[in-house]
Amino acid sequence: MKKVLSIDGGGIRGIAPARILSWLESKTGRPSAQTWDLIVGTSTGGILACGLVHTTDGKTPTYSAAQLLGLYVDHGAEIFHREWYQELALLKVRYGAAGIEGVLKKYYGDTKLSASLTDILVTAFDQSRWEPRFFKSRKARASASDDTPLWYAARATSAAPTYFPNIDGLVDGGVMGATNPSMVALVEARATWPGEDLFLLSIGTGHKDGAVSSSGSSGWGELAYLRSLVDMLLDGPEKVVEREVADSLPPDRYVRIQGTLSGNTPSSAMDDASAGNIQALIAFADQIIAQNQDALQRVVELAK
């Protein structure tokens, strides 16, 4: 049986899947790259996917999931840092590229997709060609022209419109409905291992509770609603994908781990990297773990 891991997008809320994966690694006694045959991620999930398969010696993973949690805890404010002049740049991206690129290069260096310890797929969308762009280790190993640094793939998949600038015309894979990339993962797994039994674990970053008001028809009201609209476009297809994947796999071959964000603690914002919200997101992840013990224990037993 081939085991597939899918990790949602969600900005700083990537703390949740990082914490959950850290718990799984502690229970299995194995790094994620030795448990999963394919790891697929979008946006912050793509950043995590690149970290889980990163290696410098070709044998052992550079980072545990707990260390990747540190990427958010230690560098979240650096990634989501806004200069004063950006406050005046109406209708442009909220954050510059320097912060996120600096962190990704620090963690991933020049290591390329082809060196991944297990198969990986990271989603993006190519604005110039108006089509999906999938960064695949399998393709990278077959063709040098498809091989790119892991930091570049992570940067492309996390270029959420209005939040970060694109990189070479590439933006967050969530714009094409792959914020939850489980269906992408399932298609890739079936193409890679036709006829093989599959198990899919899909981990979310927190589902928003409640609707966004469209009040405000001019000035800053429109700007606020534009950003809410982007959030809805990135997060909205999640439930559709959940249903499609659930209908495509036997019940014992699919586990979806997700939590509901209600109220203001933690924030549902993708870019709230304040110290208080980071701690709230860690507590939120621990709550998800506690509420999904049966499902997570199934994953642990399967991984062993």
CSV table of C-alpha atoms in Angstrom, one decimal:
chain,number,residue,atom,x,y,z
A,1,MET,CA,0.0,0.0,0.0
A,2,LYS,CA,1.3,3.5,-0.9
A,3,LYS,CA,0.8,6.2,1.7
A,4,VAL,CA,0.1,9.8,0.7
A,5,LEU,CA,0.2,12.9,2.8
A,6,SER,CA,-1.6,16.1,1.7
A,7,ILE,CA,-1.1,19.4,3.5
A,8,ASP,CA,-3.4,22.4,3.1
A,9,GLY,CA,-2.5,26.1,2.6
A,10,GLY,CA,-3.3,28.8,5.1
A,11,GLY,CA,-0.3,31.0,5.8
A,12,ILE,CA,0.8,31.2,9.4
A,13,ARG,CA,-1.9,28.6,10.2
A,14,GLY,CA,0.7,26.1,8.9
A,15,ILE,CA,1.6,25.9,12.5
A,16,ALA,CA,-1.3,23.4,12.9
A,17,PRO,CA,-0.2,20.8,10.4
A,18,ALA,CA,3.4,21.2,11.6
A,19,ARG,CA,2.4,20.5,15.2
A,20,ILE,CA,0.2,17.5,14.1
A,21,LEU,CA,3.0,16.0,12.0
A,22,SER,CA,5.4,16.5,14.9
A,23,TRP,CA,3.0,14.5,17.1
A,24,LEU,CA,2.8,11.8,14.5
A,25,GLU,CA,6.6,11.6,14.2
A,26,SER,CA,6.9,11.3,18.0
A,27,LYS,CA,4.5,8.4,18.0
A,28,THR,CA,5.8,6.5,15.0
A,29,GLY,CA,9.5,7.2,15.9
A,30,ARG,CA,10.1,7.9,12.2
A,31,PRO,CA,10.5,11.1,10.2
A,32,SER,CA,7.7,11.9,7.7
A,33,ALA,CA,9.9,11.2,4.7
A,34,GLN,CA,10.3,7.6,5.8
A,35,THR,CA,6.6,7.2,6.4
A,36,TRP,CA,5.0,8.7,3.3
A,37,ASP,CA,5.6,7.7,-0.3
A,38,LEU,CA,4.2,11.0,-1.6
A,39,ILE,CA,3.9,14.4,0.1
A,40,VAL,CA,1.8,17.0,-1.6
A,41,GLY,CA,1.3,20.6,-0.4
A,42,THR,CA,-0.1,24.0,-1.4
A,43,SER,CA,1.1,27.3,-0.1
A,44,THR,CA,2.2,26.9,3.6
A,45,GLY,CA,1.6,23.2,3.1
A,46,GLY,CA,4.0,23.3,0.2
A,47,ILE,CA,6.6,25.0,2.4
A,48,LEU,CA,6.2,22.2,4.9
A,49,ALA,CA,6.3,19.5,2.2
A,50,CYS,CA,9.7,20.9,1.0
A,51,GLY,CA,11.0,20.9,4.5
A,52,LEU,CA,10.0,17.3,5.3
A,53,VAL,CA,11.9,16.0,2.2
A,54,HIS,CA,14.9,18.2,2.5
A,55,THR,CA,18.3,16.5,2.9
A,56,THR,CA,21.9,17.5,2.7
A,57,ASP,CA,23.4,14.0,2.8
A,58,GLY,CA,20.9,12.2,0.6
A,59,LYS,CA,20.0,9.8,3.4
A,60,THR,CA,18.5,11.6,6.4
A,61,PRO,CA,16.0,14.5,6.6
A,62,THR,CA,17.5,17.8,7.6
A,63,TYR,CA,14.4,18.8,9.6
A,64,SER,CA,11.9,17.1,11.8
A,65,ALA,CA,8.3,18.4,11.8
A,66,ALA,CA,9.0,20.0,15.2
A,67,GLN,CA,11.9,22.0,13.7
A,68,LEU,CA,9.7,23.1,10.8
A,69,LEU,CA,7.2,24.4,13.4
A,70,GLY,CA,10.1,26.6,14.5
A,71,LEU,CA,10.2,28.1,11.1
A,72,TYR,CA,6.8,29.7,11.9
A,73,VAL,CA,7.4,30.4,15.5
A,74,ASP,CA,10.9,32.0,15.0
A,75,HIS,CA,10.4,33.6,11.6
A,76,GLY,CA,6.7,34.3,11.2
A,77,ALA,CA,7.1,37.9,12.0
A,78,GLU,CA,10.0,38.1,9.5
A,79,ILE,CA,7.9,36.6,6.7
A,80,PHE,CA,4.9,38.7,7.4
A,81,HIS,CA,6.8,42.0,7.8
A,82,ARG,CA,5.4,45.1,6.3
A,83,GLU,CA,7.4,48.3,5.7
A,84,TRP,CA,5.8,51.7,6.4
A,85,TYR,CA,5.7,52.6,2.7
A,86,GLN,CA,3.7,49.4,1.9
A,87,GLU,CA,0.9,50.8,3.9
A,88,LEU,CA,0.5,53.5,1.2
A,89,ALA,CA,0.6,51.0,-1.7
A,90,LEU,CA,-3.1,50.6,-2.2
A,91,LEU,CA,-4.3,47.5,-4.0
A,92,LYS,CA,-0.8,46.1,-4.2
A,93,VAL,CA,0.7,43.2,-2.3
A,94,ARG,CA,0.8,43.5,1.5
A,95,TYR,CA,4.3,42.1,2.0
A,96,GLY,CA,7.5,42.2,0.1
A,97,ALA,CA,9.5,39.1,-1.1
A,98,ALA,CA,12.6,39.7,0.9
A,99,GLY,CA,11.4,38.3,4.2
A,100,ILE,CA,9.9,35.1,2.9
A,101,GLU,CA,12.7,34.4,0.4
A,102,GLY,CA,15.3,35.0,3.0
A,103,VAL,CA,13.7,32.4,5.4
A,104,LEU,CA,13.2,29.9,2.6
A,105,LYS,CA,16.8,30.2,1.4
A,106,LYS,CA,18.1,29.9,4.9
A,107,TYR,CA,16.2,26.7,5.5
A,108,TYR,CA,16.4,25.0,2.1
A,109,GLY,CA,19.6,26.5,0.5
A,110,ASP,CA,20.4,25.2,-3.0
A,111,THR,CA,18.9,21.7,-2.5
A,112,LYS,CA,16.8,20.8,-5.5
A,113,LEU,CA,13.6,18.9,-6.0
A,114,SER,CA,15.4,15.9,-7.5
A,115,ALA,CA,17.2,15.4,-4.1
A,116,SER,CA,13.9,14.9,-2.2
A,117,LEU,CA,14.0,12.0,0.2
A,118,THR,CA,10.5,10.9,-0.9
A,119,ASP,CA,8.3,11.9,-3.8
A,120,ILE,CA,6.9,15.5,-3.5
A,121,LEU,CA,4.4,17.6,-5.4
A,122,VAL,CA,4.0,21.3,-4.8
A,123,THR,CA,1.2,23.3,-6.5
A,124,ALA,CA,1.3,26.7,-8.1
A,125,PHE,CA,-0.4,28.6,-10.9
A,126,ASP,CA,1.4,30.1,-13.9
A,127,GLN,CA,-0.2,33.5,-14.7
A,128,SER,CA,1.7,33.9,-18.0
A,129,ARG,CA,0.5,30.5,-19.3
A,130,TRP,CA,-2.8,30.6,-17.4
A,131,GLU,CA,-2.4,27.0,-16.3
A,132,PRO,CA,-1.4,24.9,-13.3
A,133,ARG,CA,2.3,24.4,-12.5
A,134,PHE,CA,3.2,21.4,-10.5
A,135,PHE,CA,6.7,21.0,-9.0
A,136,LYS,CA,7.3,17.3,-8.9
A,137,SER,CA,10.4,15.5,-7.7
A,138,ARG,CA,9.5,12.6,-10.0
A,139,LYS,CA,9.7,14.9,-13.1
A,140,ALA,CA,12.8,16.7,-11.7
A,141,ARG,CA,14.7,13.4,-11.5
A,142,ALA,CA,13.8,12.6,-15.1
A,143,SER,CA,14.6,16.0,-16.6
A,144,ALA,CA,17.1,18.6,-15.5
A,145,SER,CA,14.9,21.3,-17.1
A,146,ASP,CA,12.2,20.5,-14.5
A,147,ASP,CA,14.5,20.5,-11.6
A,148,THR,CA,14.4,23.6,-9.4
A,149,PRO,CA,15.6,24.5,-5.9
A,150,LEU,CA,13.1,23.6,-3.1
A,151,TRP,CA,13.1,27.2,-1.9
A,152,TYR,CA,11.9,28.3,-5.3
A,153,ALA,CA,9.0,25.8,-5.3
A,154,ALA,CA,8.1,26.8,-1.8
A,155,ARG,CA,8.2,30.5,-2.7
A,156,ALA,CA,6.0,30.0,-5.8
A,157,THR,CA,3.3,28.0,-4.0
A,158,SER,CA,3.1,30.5,-1.2
A,159,ALA,CA,2.8,33.6,-3.4
A,160,ALA,CA,-0.8,34.3,-2.4
A,161,PRO,CA,-2.3,37.2,-4.4
A,162,THR,CA,-2.5,40.5,-2.5
A,163,TYR,CA,-0.2,39.0,0.2
A,164,PHE,CA,3.1,38.4,-1.7
A,165,PRO,CA,4.4,39.3,-5.1
A,166,ASN,CA,4.5,36.5,-7.7
A,167,ILE,CA,7.8,34.9,-8.7
A,168,ASP,CA,8.3,34.7,-12.4
A,169,GLY,CA,4.5,34.9,-12.9
A,170,LEU,CA,3.9,32.0,-10.5
A,171,VAL,CA,1.3,32.4,-7.7
A,172,ASP,CA,-0.3,30.3,-4.9
A,173,GLY,CA,-1.8,27.0,-6.1
A,174,GLY,CA,-4.9,27.9,-4.0
A,175,VAL,CA,-6.2,30.2,-6.8
A,176,MET,CA,-7.1,27.1,-8.9
A,177,GLY,CA,-9.0,25.5,-6.0
A,178,ALA,CA,-6.1,23.5,-4.6
A,179,THR,CA,-5.8,25.1,-1.2
A,180,ASN,CA,-6.7,21.5,-0.1
A,181,PRO,CA,-4.5,19.6,-2.5
A,182,SER,CA,-5.9,16.2,-1.7
A,183,MET,CA,-7.5,15.6,-5.1
A,184,VAL,CA,-4.2,16.6,-6.8
A,185,ALA,CA,-2.4,14.2,-4.5
A,186,LEU,CA,-4.9,11.4,-5.3
A,187,VAL,CA,-4.6,11.9,-9.1
A,188,GLU,CA,-0.8,12.0,-8.8
A,189,ALA,CA,-0.6,8.8,-6.7
A,190,ARG,CA,-2.9,6.9,-9.1
A,191,ALA,CA,-0.8,8.0,-12.1
A,192,THR,CA,2.4,7.0,-10.3
A,193,TRP,CA,1.3,3.7,-8.9
A,194,PRO,CA,-1.6,2.5,-11.1
A,195,GLY,CA,-3.6,-0.3,-9.5
A,196,GLU,CA,-1.9,0.1,-6.1
A,197,ASP,CA,-3.9,0.4,-2.9
A,198,LEU,CA,-3.6,3.9,-1.5
A,199,PHE,CA,-4.0,5.5,1.9
A,200,LEU,CA,-4.4,9.3,2.1
A,201,LEU,CA,-4.0,11.5,5.1
A,202,SER,CA,-5.1,15.1,4.5
A,203,ILE,CA,-4.3,17.8,7.1
A,204,GLY,CA,-6.0,21.2,7.2
A,205,THR,CA,-4.9,24.5,8.7
A,206,GLY,CA,-8.2,25.4,10.3
A,207,HIS,CA,-11.6,25.9,8.7
A,208,LYS,CA,-13.2,29.3,9.2
A,209,ASP,CA,-16.5,29.5,11.0
A,210,GLY,CA,-19.0,32.1,9.9
A,211,ALA,CA,-19.5,34.3,6.8
A,212,VAL,CA,-17.7,37.5,5.8
A,213,SER,CA,-19.9,40.6,5.6
A,214,SER,CA,-19.8,42.6,2.3
A,215,SER,CA,-20.7,45.8,4.0
A,216,GLY,CA,-18.8,48.9,2.9
A,217,SER,CA,-19.2,49.9,-0.7
A,218,SER,CA,-16.4,52.5,-1.1
A,219,GLY,CA,-12.9,53.4,0.0
A,220,TRP,CA,-11.3,51.1,2.6
A,221,GLY,CA,-14.5,49.0,2.7
A,222,GLU,CA,-13.9,47.8,-0.8
A,223,LEU,CA,-10.2,47.1,-0.1
A,224,ALA,CA,-11.1,45.1,3.0
A,225,TYR,CA,-13.7,43.1,1.0
A,226,LEU,CA,-11.2,42.5,-1.8
A,227,ARG,CA,-8.9,40.8,0.7
A,228,SER,CA,-11.8,38.8,2.2
A,229,LEU,CA,-12.7,37.8,-1.3
A,230,VAL,CA,-9.2,36.5,-1.9
A,231,ASP,CA,-9.4,34.5,1.3
A,232,MET,CA,-12.7,33.0,0.3
A,233,LEU,CA,-11.3,32.0,-3.2
A,234,LEU,CA,-8.3,30.4,-1.5
A,235,ASP,CA,-10.3,28.6,1.2
A,236,GLY,CA,-13.7,28.1,-0.3
A,237,PRO,CA,-13.2,24.9,-2.4
A,238,GLU,CA,-12.0,23.0,0.6
A,239,LYS,CA,-15.3,21.3,1.3
A,240,VAL,CA,-15.8,20.3,-2.3
A,241,VAL,CA,-12.4,18.6,-2.4
A,242,GLU,CA,-13.1,16.8,0.9
A,243,ARG,CA,-16.3,15.4,-0.6
A,244,GLU,CA,-14.6,14.4,-3.9
A,245,VAL,CA,-11.8,12.6,-2.1
A,246,ALA,CA,-14.1,10.9,0.4
A,247,ASP,CA,-16.2,9.6,-2.5
A,248,SER,CA,-13.0,8.3,-4.3
A,249,LEU,CA,-11.5,6.2,-1.5
A,250,PRO,CA,-12.8,3.5,0.8
A,251,PRO,CA,-13.5,4.9,4.3
A,252,ASP,CA,-10.6,3.1,5.9
A,253,ARG,CA,-8.2,4.5,3.3
A,254,TYR,CA,-8.8,8.2,3.9
A,255,VAL,CA,-8.4,10.4,7.0
A,256,ARG,CA,-9.1,14.1,7.1
A,257,ILE,CA,-7.7,16.1,10.1
A,258,GLN,CA,-9.2,19.5,10.4
A,259,GLY,CA,-10.3,22.0,13.1
A,260,THR,CA,-12.8,24.8,13.1
A,261,LEU,CA,-11.6,28.4,13.8
A,262,SER,CA,-14.3,30.1,15.8
A,263,GLY,CA,-14.2,33.5,17.4
A,264,ASN,CA,-11.0,35.5,17.4
A,265,THR,CA,-8.6,33.1,19.2
A,266,PRO,CA,-6.7,32.0,17.2
A,267,SER,CA,-7.2,34.4,14.3
A,268,SER,CA,-8.3,33.0,11.0
A,269,ALA,CA,-6.1,35.5,9.3
A,270,MET,CA,-3.3,34.0,7.2
A,271,ASP,CA,-0.9,36.6,8.2
A,272,ASP,CA,-1.3,37.2,12.0
A,273,ALA,CA,2.2,36.3,13.1
A,274,SER,CA,1.9,38.0,16.5
A,275,ALA,CA,3.4,36.1,19.4
A,276,GLY,CA,0.0,35.7,21.0
A,277,ASN,CA,-1.6,34.3,17.9
A,278,ILE,CA,1.3,31.9,17.3
A,279,GLN,CA,0.8,30.5,20.8
A,280,ALA,CA,-3.0,30.3,20.2
A,281,LEU,CA,-2.4,28.4,17.0
A,282,ILE,CA,-0.2,25.9,18.8
A,283,ALA,CA,-2.9,25.4,21.4
A,284,PHE,CA,-5.5,25.0,18.6
A,285,ALA,CA,-3.3,22.3,17.0
A,286,ASP,CA,-3.1,20.5,20.3
A,287,GLN,CA,-6.9,20.6,20.5
A,288,ILE,CA,-7.2,19.1,17.1
A,289,ILE,CA,-4.9,16.3,18.1
A,290,ALA,CA,-7.0,15.6,21.2
A,291,GLN,CA,-10.2,15.6,19.3
A,292,ASN,CA,-9.0,13.3,16.6
A,293,GLN,CA,-7.2,10.6,18.6
A,294,ASP,CA,-8.9,7.6,17.0
A,295,ALA,CA,-8.1,8.7,13.5
A,296,LEU,CA,-4.6,9.7,14.3
A,297,GLN,CA,-4.0,6.4,16.1
A,298,ARG,CA,-5.1,4.7,12.9
A,299,VAL,CA,-2.4,6.6,11.0
A,300,VAL,CA,0.2,5.7,13.6
A,301,GLU,CA,-0.6,2.0,13.3
A,302,LEU,CA,-0.5,2.2,9.5
A,303,ALA,CA,2.8,4.1,9.5
A,304,LYS,CA,4.4,1.4,11.7
